PDB file of C-alpha atoms in Angstrom:
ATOM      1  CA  UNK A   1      86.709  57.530  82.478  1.00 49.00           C
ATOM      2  CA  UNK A   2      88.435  58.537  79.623  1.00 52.00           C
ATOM      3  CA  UNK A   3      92.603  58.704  79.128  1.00 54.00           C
ATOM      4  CA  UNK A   4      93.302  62.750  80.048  1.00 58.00           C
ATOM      5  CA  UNK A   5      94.457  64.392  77.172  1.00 67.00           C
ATOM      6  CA  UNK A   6      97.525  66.060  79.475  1.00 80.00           C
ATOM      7  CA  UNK A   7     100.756  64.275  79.551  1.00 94.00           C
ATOM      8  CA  UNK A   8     100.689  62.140  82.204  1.00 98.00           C
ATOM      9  CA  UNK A   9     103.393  62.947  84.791  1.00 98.00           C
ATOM     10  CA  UNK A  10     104.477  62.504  88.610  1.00 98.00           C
ATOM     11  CA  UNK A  11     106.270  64.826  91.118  1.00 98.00           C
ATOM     12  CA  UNK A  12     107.348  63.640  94.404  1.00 98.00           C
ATOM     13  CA  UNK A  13     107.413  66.889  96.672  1.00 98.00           C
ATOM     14  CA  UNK A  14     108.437  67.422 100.028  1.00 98.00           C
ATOM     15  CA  UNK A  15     105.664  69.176 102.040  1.00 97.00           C
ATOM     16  CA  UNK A  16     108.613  70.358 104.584  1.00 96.00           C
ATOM     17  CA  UNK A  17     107.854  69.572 108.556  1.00 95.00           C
ATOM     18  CA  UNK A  18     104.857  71.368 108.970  1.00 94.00           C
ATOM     19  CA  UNK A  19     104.414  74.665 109.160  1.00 96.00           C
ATOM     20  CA  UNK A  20     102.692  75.547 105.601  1.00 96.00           C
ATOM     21  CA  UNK A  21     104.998  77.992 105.069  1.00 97.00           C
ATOM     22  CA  UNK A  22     108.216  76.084 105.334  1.00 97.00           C
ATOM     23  CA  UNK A  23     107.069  74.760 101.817  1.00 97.00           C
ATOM     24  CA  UNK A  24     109.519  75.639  98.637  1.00 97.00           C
ATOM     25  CA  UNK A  25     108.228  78.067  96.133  1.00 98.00           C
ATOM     26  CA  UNK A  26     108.989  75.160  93.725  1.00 98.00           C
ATOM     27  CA  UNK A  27     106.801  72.935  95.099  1.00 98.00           C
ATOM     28  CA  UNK A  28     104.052  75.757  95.567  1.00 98.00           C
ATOM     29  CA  UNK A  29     104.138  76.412  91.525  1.00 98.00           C
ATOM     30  CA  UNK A  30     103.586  72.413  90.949  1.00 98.00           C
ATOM     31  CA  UNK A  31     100.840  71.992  93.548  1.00 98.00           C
ATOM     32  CA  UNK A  32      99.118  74.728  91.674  1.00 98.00           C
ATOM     33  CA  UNK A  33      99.197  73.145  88.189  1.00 97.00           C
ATOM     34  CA  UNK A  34      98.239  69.526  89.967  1.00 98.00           C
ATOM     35  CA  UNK A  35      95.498  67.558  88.539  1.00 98.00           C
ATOM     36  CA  UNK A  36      95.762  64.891  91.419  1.00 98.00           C
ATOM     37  CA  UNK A  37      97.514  65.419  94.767  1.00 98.00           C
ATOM     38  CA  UNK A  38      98.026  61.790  96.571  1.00 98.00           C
ATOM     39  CA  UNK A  39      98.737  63.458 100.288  1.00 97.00           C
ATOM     40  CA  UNK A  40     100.618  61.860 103.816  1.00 94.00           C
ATOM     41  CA  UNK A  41      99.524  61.906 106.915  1.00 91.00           C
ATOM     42  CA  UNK A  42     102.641  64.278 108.143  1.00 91.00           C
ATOM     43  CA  UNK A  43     101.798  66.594 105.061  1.00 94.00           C
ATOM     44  CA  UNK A  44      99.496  69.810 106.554  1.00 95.00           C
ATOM     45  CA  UNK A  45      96.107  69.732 105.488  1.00 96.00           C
ATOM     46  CA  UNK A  46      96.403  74.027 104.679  1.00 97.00           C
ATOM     47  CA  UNK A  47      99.051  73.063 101.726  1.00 98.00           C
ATOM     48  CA  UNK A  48      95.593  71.315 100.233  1.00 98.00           C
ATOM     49  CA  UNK A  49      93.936  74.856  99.430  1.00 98.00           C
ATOM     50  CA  UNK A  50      97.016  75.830  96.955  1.00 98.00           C
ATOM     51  CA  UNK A  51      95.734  73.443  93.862  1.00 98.00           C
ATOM     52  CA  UNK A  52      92.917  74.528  91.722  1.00 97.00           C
ATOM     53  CA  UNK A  53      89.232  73.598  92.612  1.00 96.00           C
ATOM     54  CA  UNK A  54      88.672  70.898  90.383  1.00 97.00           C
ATOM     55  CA  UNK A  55      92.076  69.107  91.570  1.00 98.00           C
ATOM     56  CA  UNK A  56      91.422  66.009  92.800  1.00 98.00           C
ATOM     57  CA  UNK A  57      92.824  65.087  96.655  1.00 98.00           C
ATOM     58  CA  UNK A  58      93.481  61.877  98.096  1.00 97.00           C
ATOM     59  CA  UNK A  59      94.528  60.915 101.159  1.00 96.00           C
ATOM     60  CA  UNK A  60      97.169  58.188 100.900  1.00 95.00           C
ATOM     61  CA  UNK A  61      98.781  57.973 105.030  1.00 87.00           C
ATOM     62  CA  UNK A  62     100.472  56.373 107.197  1.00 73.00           C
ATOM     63  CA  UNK A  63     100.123  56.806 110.828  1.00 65.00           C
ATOM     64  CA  UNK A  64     103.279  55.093 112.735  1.00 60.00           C
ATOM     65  CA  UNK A  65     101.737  51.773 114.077  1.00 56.00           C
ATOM     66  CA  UNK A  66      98.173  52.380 112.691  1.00 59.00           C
ATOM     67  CA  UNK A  67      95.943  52.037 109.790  1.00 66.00           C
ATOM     68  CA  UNK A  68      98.079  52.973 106.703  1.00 76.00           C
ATOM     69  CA  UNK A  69      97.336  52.505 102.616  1.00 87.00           C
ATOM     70  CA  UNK A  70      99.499  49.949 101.250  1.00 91.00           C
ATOM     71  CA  UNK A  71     102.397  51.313  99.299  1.00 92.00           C
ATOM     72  CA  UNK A  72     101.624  49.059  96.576  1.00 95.00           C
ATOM     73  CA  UNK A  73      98.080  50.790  96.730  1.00 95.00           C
ATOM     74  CA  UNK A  74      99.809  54.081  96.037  1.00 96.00           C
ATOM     75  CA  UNK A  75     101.790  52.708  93.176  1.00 97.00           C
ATOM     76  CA  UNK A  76      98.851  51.643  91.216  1.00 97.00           C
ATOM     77  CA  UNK A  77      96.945  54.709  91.713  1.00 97.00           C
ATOM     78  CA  UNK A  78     100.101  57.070  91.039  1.00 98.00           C
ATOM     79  CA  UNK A  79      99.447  54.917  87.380  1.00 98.00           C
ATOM     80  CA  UNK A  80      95.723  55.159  87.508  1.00 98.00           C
ATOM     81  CA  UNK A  81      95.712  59.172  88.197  1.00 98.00           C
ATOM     82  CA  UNK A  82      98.375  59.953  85.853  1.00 98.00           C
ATOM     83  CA  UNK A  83      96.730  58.191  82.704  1.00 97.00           C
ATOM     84  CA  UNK A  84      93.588  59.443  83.403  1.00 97.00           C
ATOM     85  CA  UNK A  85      94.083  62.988  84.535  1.00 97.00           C
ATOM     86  CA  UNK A  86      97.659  64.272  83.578  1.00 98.00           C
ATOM     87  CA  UNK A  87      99.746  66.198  86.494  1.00 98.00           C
ATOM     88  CA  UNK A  88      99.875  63.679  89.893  1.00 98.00           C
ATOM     89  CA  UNK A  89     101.668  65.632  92.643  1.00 98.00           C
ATOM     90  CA  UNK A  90     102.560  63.094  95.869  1.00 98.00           C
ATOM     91  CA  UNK A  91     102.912  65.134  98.162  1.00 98.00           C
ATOM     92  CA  UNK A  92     104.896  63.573 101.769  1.00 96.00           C
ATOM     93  CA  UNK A  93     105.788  65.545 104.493  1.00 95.00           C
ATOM     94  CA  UNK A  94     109.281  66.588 105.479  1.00 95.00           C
ATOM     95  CA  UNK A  95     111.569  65.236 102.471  1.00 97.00           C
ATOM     96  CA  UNK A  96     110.430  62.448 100.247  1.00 96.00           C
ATOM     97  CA  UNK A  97     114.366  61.336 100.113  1.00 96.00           C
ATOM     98  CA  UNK A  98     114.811  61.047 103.568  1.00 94.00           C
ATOM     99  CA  UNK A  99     113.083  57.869 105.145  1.00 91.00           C
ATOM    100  CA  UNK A 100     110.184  58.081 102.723  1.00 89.00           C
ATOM    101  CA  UNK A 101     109.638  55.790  99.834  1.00 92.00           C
ATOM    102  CA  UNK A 102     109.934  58.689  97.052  1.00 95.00           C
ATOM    103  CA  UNK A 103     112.095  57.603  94.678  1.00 97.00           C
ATOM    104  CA  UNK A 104     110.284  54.025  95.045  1.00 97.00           C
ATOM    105  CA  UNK A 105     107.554  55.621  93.568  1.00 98.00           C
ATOM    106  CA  UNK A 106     109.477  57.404  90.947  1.00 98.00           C
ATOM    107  CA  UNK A 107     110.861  54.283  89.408  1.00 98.00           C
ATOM    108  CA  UNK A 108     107.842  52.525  89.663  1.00 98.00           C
ATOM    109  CA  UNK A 109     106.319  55.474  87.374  1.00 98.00           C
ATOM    110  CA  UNK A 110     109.021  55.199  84.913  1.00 98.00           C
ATOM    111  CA  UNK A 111     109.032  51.691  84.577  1.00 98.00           C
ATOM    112  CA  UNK A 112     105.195  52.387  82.946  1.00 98.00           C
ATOM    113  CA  UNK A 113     107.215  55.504  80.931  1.00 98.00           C
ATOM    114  CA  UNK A 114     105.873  57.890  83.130  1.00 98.00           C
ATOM    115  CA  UNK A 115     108.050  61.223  83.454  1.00 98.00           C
ATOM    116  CA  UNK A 116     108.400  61.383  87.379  1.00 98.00           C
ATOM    117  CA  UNK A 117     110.390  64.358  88.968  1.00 98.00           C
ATOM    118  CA  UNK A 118     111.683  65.177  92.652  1.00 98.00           C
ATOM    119  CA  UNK A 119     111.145  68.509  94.524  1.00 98.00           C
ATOM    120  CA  UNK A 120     113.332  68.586  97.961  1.00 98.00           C
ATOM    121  CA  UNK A 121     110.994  69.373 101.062  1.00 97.00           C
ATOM    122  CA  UNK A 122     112.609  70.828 104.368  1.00 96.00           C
ATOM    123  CA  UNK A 123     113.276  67.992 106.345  1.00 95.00           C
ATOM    124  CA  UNK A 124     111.964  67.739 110.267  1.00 93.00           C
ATOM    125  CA  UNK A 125     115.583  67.536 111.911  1.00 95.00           C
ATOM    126  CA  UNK A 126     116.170  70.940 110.549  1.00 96.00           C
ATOM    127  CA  UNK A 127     113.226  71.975 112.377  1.00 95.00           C
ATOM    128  CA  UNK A 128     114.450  71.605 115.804  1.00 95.00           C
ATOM    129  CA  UNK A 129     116.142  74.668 114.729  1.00 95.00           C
ATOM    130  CA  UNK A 130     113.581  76.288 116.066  1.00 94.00           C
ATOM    131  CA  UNK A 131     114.619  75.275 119.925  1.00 94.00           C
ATOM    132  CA  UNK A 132     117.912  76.733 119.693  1.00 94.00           C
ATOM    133  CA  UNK A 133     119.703  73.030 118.614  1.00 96.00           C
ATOM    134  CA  UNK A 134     121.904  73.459 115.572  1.00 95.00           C
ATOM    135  CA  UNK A 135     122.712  70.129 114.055  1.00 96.00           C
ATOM    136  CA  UNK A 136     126.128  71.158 113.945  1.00 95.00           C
ATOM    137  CA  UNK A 137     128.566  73.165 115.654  1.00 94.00           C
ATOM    138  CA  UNK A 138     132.210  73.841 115.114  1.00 89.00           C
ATOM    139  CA  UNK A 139     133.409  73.090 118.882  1.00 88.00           C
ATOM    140  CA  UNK A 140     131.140  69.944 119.614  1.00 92.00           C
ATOM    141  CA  UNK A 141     130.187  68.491 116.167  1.00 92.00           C
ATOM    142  CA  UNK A 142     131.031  68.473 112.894  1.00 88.00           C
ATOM    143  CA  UNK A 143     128.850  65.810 111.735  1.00 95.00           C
ATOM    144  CA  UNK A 144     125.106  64.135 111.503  1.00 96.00           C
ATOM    145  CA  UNK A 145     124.058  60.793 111.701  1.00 96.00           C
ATOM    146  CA  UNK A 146     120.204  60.268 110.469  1.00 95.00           C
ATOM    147  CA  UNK A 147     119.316  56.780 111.474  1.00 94.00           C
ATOM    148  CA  UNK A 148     115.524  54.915 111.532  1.00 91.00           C
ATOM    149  CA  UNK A 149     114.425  54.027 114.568  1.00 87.00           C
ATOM    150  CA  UNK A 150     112.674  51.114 113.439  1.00 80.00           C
ATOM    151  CA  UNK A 151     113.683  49.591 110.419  1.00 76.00           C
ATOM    152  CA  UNK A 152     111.944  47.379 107.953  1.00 75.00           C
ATOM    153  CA  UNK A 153     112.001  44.301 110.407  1.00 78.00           C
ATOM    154  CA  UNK A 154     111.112  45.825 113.198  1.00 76.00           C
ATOM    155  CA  UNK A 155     114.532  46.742 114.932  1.00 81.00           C
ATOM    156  CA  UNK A 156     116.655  49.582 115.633  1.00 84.00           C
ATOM    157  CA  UNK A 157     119.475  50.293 113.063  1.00 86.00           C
ATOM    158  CA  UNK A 158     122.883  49.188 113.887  1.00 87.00           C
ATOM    159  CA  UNK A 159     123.949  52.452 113.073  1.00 91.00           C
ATOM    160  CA  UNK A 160     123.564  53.988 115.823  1.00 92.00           C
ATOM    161  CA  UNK A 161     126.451  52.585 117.554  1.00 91.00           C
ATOM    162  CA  UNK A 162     128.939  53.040 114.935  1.00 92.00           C
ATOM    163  CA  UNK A 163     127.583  56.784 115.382  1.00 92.00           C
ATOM    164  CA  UNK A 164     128.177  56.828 118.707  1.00 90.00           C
ATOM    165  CA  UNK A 165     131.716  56.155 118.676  1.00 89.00           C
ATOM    166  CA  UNK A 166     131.690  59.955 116.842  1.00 90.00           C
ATOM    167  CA  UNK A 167     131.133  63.266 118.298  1.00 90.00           C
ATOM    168  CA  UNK A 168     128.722  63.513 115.240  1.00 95.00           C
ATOM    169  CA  UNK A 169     125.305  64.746 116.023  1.00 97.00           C
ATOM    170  CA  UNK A 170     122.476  61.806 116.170  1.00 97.00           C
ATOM    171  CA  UNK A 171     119.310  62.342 115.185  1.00 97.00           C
ATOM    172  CA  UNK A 172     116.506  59.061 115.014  1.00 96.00           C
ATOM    173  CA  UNK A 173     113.583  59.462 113.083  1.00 94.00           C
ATOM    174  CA  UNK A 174     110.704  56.971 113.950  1.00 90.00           C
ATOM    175  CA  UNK A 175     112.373  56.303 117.220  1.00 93.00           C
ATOM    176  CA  UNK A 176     109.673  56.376 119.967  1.00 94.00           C
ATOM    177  CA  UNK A 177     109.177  53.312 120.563  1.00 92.00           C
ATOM    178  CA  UNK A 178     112.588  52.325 120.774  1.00 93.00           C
ATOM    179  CA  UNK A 179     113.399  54.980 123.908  1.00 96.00           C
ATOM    180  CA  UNK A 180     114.496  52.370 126.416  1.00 96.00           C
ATOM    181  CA  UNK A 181     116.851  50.525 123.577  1.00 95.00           C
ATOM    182  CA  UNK A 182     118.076  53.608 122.502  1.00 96.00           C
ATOM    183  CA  UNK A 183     118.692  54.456 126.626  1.00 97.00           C
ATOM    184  CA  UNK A 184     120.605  51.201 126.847  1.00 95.00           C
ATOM    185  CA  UNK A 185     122.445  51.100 123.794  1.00 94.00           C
ATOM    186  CA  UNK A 186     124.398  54.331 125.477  1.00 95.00           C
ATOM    187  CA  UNK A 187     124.575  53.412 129.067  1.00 96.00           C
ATOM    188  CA  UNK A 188     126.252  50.257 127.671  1.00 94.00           C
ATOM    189  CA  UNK A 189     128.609  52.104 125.797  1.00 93.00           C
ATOM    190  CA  UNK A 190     129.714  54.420 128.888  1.00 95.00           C
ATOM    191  CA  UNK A 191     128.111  57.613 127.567  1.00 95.00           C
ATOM    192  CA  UNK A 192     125.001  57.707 129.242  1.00 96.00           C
ATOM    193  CA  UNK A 193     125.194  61.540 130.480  1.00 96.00           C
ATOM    194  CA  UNK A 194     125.211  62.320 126.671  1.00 96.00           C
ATOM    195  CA  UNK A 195     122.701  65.413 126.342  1.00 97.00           C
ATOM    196  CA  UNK A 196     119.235  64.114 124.574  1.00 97.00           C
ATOM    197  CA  UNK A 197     116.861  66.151 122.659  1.00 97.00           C
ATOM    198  CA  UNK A 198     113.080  65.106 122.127  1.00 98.00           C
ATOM    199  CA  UNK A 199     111.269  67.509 119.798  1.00 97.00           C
ATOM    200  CA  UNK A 200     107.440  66.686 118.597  1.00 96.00           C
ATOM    201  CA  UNK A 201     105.745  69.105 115.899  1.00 94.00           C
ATOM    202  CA  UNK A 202     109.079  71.002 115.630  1.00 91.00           C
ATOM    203  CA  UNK A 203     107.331  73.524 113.240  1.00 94.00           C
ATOM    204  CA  UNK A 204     104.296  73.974 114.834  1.00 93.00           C
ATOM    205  CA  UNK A 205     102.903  76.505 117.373  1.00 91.00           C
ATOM    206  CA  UNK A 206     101.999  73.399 119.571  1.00 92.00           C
ATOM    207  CA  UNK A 207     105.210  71.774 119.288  1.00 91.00           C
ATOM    208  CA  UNK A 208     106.540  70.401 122.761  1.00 95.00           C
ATOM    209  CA  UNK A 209     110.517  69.472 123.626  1.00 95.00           C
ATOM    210  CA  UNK A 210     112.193  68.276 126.534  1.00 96.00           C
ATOM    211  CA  UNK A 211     116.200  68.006 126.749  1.00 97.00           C
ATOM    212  CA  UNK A 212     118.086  65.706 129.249  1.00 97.00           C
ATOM    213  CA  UNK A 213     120.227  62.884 129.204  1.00 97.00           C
ATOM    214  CA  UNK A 214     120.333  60.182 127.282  1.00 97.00           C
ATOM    215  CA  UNK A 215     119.629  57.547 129.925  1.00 97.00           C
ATOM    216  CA  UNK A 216     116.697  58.778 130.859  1.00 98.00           C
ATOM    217  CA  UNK A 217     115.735  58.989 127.301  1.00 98.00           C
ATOM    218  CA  UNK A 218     112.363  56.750 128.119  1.00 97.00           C
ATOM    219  CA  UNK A 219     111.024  58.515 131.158  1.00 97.00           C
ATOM    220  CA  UNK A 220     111.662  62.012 129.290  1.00 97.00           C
ATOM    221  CA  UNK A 221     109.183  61.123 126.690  1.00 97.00           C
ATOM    222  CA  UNK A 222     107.197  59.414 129.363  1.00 96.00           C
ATOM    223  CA  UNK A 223     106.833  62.252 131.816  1.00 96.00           C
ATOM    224  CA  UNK A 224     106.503  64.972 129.164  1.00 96.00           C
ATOM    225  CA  UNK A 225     103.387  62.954 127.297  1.00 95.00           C
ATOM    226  CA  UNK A 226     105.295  63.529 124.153  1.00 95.00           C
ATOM    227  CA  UNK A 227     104.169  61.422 121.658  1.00 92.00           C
ATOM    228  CA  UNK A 228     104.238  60.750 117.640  1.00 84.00           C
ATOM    229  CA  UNK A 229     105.356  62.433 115.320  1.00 87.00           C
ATOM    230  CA  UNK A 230     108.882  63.171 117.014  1.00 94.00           C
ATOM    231  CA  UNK A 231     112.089  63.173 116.391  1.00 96.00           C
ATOM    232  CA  UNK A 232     114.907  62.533 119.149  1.00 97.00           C
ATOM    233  CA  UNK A 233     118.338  64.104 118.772  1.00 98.00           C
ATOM    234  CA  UNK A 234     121.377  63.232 121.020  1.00 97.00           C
ATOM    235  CA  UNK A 235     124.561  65.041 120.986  1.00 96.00           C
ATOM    236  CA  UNK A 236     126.518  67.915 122.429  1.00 95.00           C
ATOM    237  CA  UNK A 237     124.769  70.375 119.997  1.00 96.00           C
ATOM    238  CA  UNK A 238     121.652  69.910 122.737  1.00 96.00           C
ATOM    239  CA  UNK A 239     123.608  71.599 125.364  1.00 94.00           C
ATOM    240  CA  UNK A 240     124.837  74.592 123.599  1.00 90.00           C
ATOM    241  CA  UNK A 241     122.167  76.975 123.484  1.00 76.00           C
ATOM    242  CA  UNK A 242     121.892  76.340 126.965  1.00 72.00           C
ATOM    243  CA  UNK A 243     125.531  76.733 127.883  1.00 65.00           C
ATOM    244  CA  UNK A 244     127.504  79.721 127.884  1.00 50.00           C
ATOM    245  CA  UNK A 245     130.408  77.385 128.301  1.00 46.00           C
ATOM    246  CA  UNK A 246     130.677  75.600 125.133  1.00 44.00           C
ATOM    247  CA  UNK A 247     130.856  79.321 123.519  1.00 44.00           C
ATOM    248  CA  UNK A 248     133.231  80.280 125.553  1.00 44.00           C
ATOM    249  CA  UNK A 249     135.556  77.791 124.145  1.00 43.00           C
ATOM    250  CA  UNK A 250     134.907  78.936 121.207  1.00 45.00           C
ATOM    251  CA  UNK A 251     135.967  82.529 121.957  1.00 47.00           C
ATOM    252  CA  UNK A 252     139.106  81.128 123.203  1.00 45.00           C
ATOM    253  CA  UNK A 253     138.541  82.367 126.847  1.00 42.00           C
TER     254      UNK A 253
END
């Protein structure tokens, strides 16, 4: 094939957590100029109709703990695509910055002088928005931790119990599989009756949540079949939708 005549370029856009229309207008204006669109697994399938006809679509994901393209893979055909077509668009779910390897794959295309630019996507924890859990909240937490559940070797971050010695809001990303650590690491620490959030497809109209306690973190998930993709949130900002107390407080009364 032929080098494209079109600049080559890369944009690294955040598909948001699901629900198609969650997605910037920004990022709807590139997808619709794209010449190549190198797509996630967590990145809806409907966002794939925006791009012209002739644009060419590739699925590049990773499903947690199954078959996945190699990110090296995606590096050389971010290069490939771009040189031969013009306008790649990689588009990840939720936001590339956030636990994704985005700006990976923005330096690697400017190391080969490729222009690469980053669009923000909505990210999933704000999604759990939509089962009355603010991240924050004035009279129980005025802070977030964001931690990986699993991290590149395989174990859960040590973050997360620095963050518990905060009243800051926790939420774990890729943290199913780590339930009954994530159980223990609290019930060691005294602070096992900490309110727990589980929220899978927190955009979606099939998205499922349970709330309880931290402890029981593993036979939540368990007894609720909830499953991957999730995200698990644990702080006092889980009880106060569903406590006229904590607002209250907050009135002064």
């Amino acid at each position: 094939m032929p080098p494209s005549t079109a600049s080559p370029e890369l944009y690294v856009v955040g598909a948001g957590p699901g629900d198609p229309e969650l997605l910037t207008m920004k990022a709807y204006k590139v997808l619709q100029k794209a010449d190549v669109v190198l797509y996630d697994n967590l990145a809806n399938k409907d966002l794939l109709t925006i791009p012209r006809e002739d644009c060419e679509k590739i699925y590049v994901g990773k499903k947690p703990y199954g078959a996945y393209t190699p990110q090296e893979a995606i590096h050389e055909m971010i290069l490939e695509k771009a040189l031969a077509k013009g306008c790649v668009v990689r588009l990840k779910g939720g936001d590339p910055f956030i636990f994704g390897r985005g700006f990976e794959e923005m330096l690697f295309a400017r190391s080969h002088n490729i222009p690469a630019y980053y669009i923000p996507g909505i990210s999933s924890m704000q999604a759990v928005g939509f089962e009355d859990i603010p991240l924050t909240h004035r009279v129980v937490s005025e802070g977030v931790w964001m931690i990986t559940g699993t991290k590149k070797d395989g174990t859960l971050s040590n973050d997360l119990r620095l963050a518990m010695q905060s009243n800051a809001t926790v939420v774990i990303y890729m943290g199913m599989k780590k339930a009954e650590e994530i159980a223990a690491t609290y019930q060691q620490a005294g602070r096992g009756d900490v309110p727990v959030a589980v929220v899978q497809h927190a955009s979606l109209p099939h998205r499922k949540s349970v709330v309880g306690q931290v402890k029981d973190l593993p036979s939540l998930i368990l007894d609720n079949h909830l499953t991957y993709p999730a995200l698990i949130v644990i702080g006092w900002v889980v009880a106060v939708g569903r406590s006229g107390e904590m607002l209250k407080q907050e009135d002064g009364e």
